[in-house]
CSV table of N, CA, C and O in Angstrom, one decimal:
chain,number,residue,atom,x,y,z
A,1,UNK,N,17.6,-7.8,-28.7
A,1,UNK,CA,17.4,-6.7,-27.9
A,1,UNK,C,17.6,-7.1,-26.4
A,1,UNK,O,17.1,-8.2,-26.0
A,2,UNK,N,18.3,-6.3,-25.7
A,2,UNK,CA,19.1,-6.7,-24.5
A,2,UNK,C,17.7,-6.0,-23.2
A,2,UNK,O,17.4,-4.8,-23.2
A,3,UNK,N,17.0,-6.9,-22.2
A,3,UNK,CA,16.2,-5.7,-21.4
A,3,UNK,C,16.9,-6.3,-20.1
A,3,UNK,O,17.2,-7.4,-19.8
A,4,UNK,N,17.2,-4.9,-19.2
A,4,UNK,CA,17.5,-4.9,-17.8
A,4,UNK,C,16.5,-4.7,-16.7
A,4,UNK,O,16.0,-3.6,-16.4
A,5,UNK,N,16.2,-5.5,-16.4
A,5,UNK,CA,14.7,-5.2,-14.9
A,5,UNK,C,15.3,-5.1,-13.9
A,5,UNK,O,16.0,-6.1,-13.6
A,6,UNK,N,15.1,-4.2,-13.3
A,6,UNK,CA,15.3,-3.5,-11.8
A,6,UNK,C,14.4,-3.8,-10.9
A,6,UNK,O,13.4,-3.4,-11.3
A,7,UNK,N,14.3,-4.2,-9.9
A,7,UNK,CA,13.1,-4.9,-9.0
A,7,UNK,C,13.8,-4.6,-7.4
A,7,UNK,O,14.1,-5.6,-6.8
A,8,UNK,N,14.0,-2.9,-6.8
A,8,UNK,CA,14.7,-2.6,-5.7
A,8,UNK,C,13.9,-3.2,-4.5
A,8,UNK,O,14.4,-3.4,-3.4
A,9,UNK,N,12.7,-3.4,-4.9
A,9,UNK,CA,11.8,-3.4,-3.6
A,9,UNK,C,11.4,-4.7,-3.6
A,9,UNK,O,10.8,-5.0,-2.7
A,10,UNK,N,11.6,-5.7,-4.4
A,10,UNK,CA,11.0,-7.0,-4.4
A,10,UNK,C,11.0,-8.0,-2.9
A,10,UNK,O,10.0,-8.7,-2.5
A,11,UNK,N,12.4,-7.7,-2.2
A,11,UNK,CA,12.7,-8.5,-1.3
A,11,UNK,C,12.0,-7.7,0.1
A,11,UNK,O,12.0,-8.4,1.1
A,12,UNK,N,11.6,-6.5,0.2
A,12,UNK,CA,11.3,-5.8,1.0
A,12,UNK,C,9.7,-6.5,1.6
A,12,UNK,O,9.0,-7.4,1.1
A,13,UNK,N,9.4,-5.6,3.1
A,13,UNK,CA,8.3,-5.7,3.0
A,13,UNK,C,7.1,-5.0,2.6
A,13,UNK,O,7.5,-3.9,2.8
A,14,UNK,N,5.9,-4.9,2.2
A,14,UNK,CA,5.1,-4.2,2.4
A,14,UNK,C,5.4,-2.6,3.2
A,14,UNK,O,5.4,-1.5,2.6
A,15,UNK,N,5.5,-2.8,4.2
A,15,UNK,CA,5.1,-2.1,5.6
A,15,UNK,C,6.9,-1.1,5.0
A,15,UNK,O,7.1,0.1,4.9
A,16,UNK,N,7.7,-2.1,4.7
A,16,UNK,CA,9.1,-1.2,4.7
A,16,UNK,C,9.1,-0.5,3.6
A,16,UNK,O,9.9,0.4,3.4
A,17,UNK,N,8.3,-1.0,2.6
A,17,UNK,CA,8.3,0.1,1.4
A,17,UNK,C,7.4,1.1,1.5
A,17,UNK,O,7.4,2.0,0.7
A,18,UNK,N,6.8,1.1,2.3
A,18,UNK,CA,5.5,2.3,3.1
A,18,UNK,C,6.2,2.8,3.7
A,18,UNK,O,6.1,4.0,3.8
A,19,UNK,N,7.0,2.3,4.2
A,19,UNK,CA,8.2,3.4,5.6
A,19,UNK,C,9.3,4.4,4.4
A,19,UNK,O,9.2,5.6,4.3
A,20,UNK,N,9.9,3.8,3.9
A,20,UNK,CA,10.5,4.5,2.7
A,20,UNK,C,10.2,5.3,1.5
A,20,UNK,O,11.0,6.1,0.9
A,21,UNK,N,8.7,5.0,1.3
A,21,UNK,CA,7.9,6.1,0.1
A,21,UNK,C,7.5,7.4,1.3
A,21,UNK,O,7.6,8.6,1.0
A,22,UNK,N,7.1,7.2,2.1
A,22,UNK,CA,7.1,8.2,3.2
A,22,UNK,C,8.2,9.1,3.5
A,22,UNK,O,8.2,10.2,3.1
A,23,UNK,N,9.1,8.7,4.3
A,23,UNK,CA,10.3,9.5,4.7
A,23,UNK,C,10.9,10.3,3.3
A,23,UNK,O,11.6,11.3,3.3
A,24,UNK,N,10.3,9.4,2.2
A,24,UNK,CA,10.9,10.4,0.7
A,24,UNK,C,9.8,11.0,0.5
A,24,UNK,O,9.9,11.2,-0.7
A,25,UNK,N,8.6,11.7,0.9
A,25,UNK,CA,7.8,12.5,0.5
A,25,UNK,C,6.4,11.8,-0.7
A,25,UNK,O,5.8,12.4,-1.6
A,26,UNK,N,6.2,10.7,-0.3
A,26,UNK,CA,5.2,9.8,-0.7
A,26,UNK,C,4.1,10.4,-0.1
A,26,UNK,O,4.4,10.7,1.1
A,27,UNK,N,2.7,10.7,-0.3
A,27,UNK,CA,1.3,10.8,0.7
A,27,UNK,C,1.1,9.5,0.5
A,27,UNK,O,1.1,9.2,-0.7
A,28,UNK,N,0.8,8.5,1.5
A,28,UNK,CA,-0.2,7.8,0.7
A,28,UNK,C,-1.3,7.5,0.6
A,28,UNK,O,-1.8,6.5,0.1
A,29,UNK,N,-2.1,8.9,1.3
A,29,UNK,CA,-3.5,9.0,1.1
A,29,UNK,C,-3.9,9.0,-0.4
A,29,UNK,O,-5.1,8.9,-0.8
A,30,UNK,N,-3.1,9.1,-1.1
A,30,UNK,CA,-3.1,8.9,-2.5
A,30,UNK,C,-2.8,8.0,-3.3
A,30,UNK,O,-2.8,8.2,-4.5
A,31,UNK,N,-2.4,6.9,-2.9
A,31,UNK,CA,-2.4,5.6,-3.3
A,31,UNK,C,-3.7,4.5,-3.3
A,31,UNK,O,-4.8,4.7,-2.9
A,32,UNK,N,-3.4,3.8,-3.7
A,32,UNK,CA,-4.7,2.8,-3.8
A,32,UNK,C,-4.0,1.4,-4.2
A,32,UNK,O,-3.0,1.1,-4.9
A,33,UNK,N,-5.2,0.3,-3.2
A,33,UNK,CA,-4.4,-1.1,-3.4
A,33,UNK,C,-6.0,-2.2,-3.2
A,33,UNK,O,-6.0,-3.4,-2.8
A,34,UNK,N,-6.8,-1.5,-3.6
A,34,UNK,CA,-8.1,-2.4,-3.4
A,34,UNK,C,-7.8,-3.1,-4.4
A,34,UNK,O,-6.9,-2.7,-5.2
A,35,UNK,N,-8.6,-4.5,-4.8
A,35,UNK,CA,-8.6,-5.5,-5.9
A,35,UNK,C,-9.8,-5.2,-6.4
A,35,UNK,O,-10.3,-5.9,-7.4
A,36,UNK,N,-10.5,-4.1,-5.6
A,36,UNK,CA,-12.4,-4.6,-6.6
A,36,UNK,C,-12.5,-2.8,-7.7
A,36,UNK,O,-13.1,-2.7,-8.8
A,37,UNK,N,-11.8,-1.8,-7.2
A,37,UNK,CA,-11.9,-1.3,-8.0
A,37,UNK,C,-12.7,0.1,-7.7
A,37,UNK,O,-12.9,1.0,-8.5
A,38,UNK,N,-13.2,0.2,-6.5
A,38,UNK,CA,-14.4,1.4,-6.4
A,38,UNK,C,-13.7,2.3,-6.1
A,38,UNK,O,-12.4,2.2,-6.2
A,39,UNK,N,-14.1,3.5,-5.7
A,39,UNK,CA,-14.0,4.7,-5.4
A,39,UNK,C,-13.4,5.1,-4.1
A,39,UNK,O,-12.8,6.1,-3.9
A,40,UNK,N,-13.8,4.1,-3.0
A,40,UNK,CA,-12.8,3.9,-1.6
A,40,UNK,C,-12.2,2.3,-1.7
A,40,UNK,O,-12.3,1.6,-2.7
A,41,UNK,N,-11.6,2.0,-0.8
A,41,UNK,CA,-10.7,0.7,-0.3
A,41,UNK,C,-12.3,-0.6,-0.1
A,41,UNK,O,-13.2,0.0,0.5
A,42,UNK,N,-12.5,-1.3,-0.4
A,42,UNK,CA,-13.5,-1.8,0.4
A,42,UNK,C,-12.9,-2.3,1.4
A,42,UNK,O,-13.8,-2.6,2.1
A,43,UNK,N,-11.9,-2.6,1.8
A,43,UNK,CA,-11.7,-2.8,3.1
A,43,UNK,C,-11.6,-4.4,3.9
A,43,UNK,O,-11.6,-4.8,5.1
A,44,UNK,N,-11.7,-5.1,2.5
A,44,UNK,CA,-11.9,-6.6,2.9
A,44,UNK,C,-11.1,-7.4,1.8
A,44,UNK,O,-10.6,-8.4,2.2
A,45,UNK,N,-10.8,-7.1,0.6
A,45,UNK,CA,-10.3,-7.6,0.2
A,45,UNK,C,-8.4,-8.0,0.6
A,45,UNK,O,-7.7,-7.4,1.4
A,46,UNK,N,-8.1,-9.2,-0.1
A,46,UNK,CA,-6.7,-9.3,0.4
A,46,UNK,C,-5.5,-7.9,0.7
A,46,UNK,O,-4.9,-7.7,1.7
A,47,UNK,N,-5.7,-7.2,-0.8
A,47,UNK,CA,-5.0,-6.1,-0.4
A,47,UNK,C,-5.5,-5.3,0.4
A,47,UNK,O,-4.9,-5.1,1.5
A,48,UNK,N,-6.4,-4.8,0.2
A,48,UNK,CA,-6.9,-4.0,1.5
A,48,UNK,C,-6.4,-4.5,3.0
A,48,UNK,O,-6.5,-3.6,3.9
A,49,UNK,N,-5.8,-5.9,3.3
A,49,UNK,CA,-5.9,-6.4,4.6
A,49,UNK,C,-4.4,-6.3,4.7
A,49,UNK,O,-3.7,-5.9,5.6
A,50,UNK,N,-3.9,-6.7,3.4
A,50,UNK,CA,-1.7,-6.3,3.1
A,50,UNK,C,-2.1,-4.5,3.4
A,50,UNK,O,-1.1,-3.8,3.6
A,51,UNK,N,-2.9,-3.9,3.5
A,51,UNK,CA,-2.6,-2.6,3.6
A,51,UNK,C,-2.8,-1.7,4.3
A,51,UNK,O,-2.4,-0.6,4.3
A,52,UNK,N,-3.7,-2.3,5.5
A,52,UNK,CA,-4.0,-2.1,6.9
A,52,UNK,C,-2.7,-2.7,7.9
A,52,UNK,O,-2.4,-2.1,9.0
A,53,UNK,N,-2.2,-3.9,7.2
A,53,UNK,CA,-1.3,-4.3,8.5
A,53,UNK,C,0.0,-3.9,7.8
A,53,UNK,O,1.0,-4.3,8.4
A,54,UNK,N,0.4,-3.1,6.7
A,54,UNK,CA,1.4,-2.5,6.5
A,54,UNK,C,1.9,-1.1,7.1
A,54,UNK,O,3.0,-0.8,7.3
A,55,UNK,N,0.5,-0.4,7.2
A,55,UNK,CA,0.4,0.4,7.8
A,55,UNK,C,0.7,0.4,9.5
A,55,UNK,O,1.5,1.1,10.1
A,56,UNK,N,0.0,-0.3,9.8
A,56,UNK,CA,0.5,-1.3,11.1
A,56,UNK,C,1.7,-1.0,11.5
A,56,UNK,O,2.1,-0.1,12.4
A,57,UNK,N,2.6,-2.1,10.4
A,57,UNK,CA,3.9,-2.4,10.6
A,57,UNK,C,4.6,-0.9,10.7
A,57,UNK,O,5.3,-0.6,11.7
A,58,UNK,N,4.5,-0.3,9.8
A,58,UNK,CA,5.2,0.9,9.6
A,58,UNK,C,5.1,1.7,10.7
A,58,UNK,O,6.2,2.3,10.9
A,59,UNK,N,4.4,2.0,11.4
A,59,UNK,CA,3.7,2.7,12.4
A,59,UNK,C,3.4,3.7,12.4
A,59,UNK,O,3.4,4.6,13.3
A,60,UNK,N,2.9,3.9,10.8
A,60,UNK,CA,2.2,5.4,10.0
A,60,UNK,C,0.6,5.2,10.0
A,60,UNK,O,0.2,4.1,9.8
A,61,UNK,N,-0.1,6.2,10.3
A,61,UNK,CA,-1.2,6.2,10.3
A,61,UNK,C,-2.1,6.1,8.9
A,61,UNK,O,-1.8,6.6,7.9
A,62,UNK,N,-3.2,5.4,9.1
A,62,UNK,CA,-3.4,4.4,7.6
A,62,UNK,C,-4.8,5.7,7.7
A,62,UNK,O,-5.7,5.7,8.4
A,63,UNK,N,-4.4,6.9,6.6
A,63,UNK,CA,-5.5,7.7,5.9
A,63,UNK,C,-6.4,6.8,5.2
A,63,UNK,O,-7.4,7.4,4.9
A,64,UNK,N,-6.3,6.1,5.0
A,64,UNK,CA,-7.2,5.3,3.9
A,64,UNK,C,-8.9,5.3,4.4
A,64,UNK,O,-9.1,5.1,5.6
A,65,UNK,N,-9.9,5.5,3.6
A,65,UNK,CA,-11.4,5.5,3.7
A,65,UNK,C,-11.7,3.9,3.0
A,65,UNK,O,-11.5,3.5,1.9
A,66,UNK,N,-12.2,3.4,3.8
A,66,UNK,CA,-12.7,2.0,3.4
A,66,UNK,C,-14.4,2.2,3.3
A,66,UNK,O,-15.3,2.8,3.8
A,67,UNK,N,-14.2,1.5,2.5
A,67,UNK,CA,-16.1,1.2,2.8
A,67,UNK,C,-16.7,0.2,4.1
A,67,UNK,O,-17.9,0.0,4.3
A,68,UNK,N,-15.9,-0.2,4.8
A,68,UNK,CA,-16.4,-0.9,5.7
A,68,UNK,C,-15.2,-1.4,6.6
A,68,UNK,O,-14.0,-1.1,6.3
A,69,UNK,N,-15.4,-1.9,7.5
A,69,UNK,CA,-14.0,-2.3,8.2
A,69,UNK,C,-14.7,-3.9,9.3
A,69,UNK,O,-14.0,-4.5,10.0
């Protein structure tokens, strides 16, 4: 059995795949990238911190509700 993996965004950054899920009609108030799991961002973990300065980079405003900052 023959499998093909497609990985368009691999080389990308963060922040430029935030720029491109956007201009295509992405919210990303509706995404999620915490590592612990709750109900907001906590706001400290690693992703939480890839997802503040992606936000950043992109120069879209980060909807995201953290539990702390």
């Amino acid at each position: 059995m023959k499998v093909n993996v497609s990985t368009p965004f691999v080389k990308l950054s963060k922040s430029m795949v935030l720029r491109i899920g956007v201009n295509n009609g992405m919210d990303p108030s509706i995404t999620y990238s915490c590592m612990l799991g709750h109900e907001k961002h906590c706001g400290k973990c690693s992703q939480c911190e890839h997802r503040r300065l992606a936000f950043i980079g992109a120069g879209i405003k980060d909807p995201t509700q953290y539990m702390s900052m």
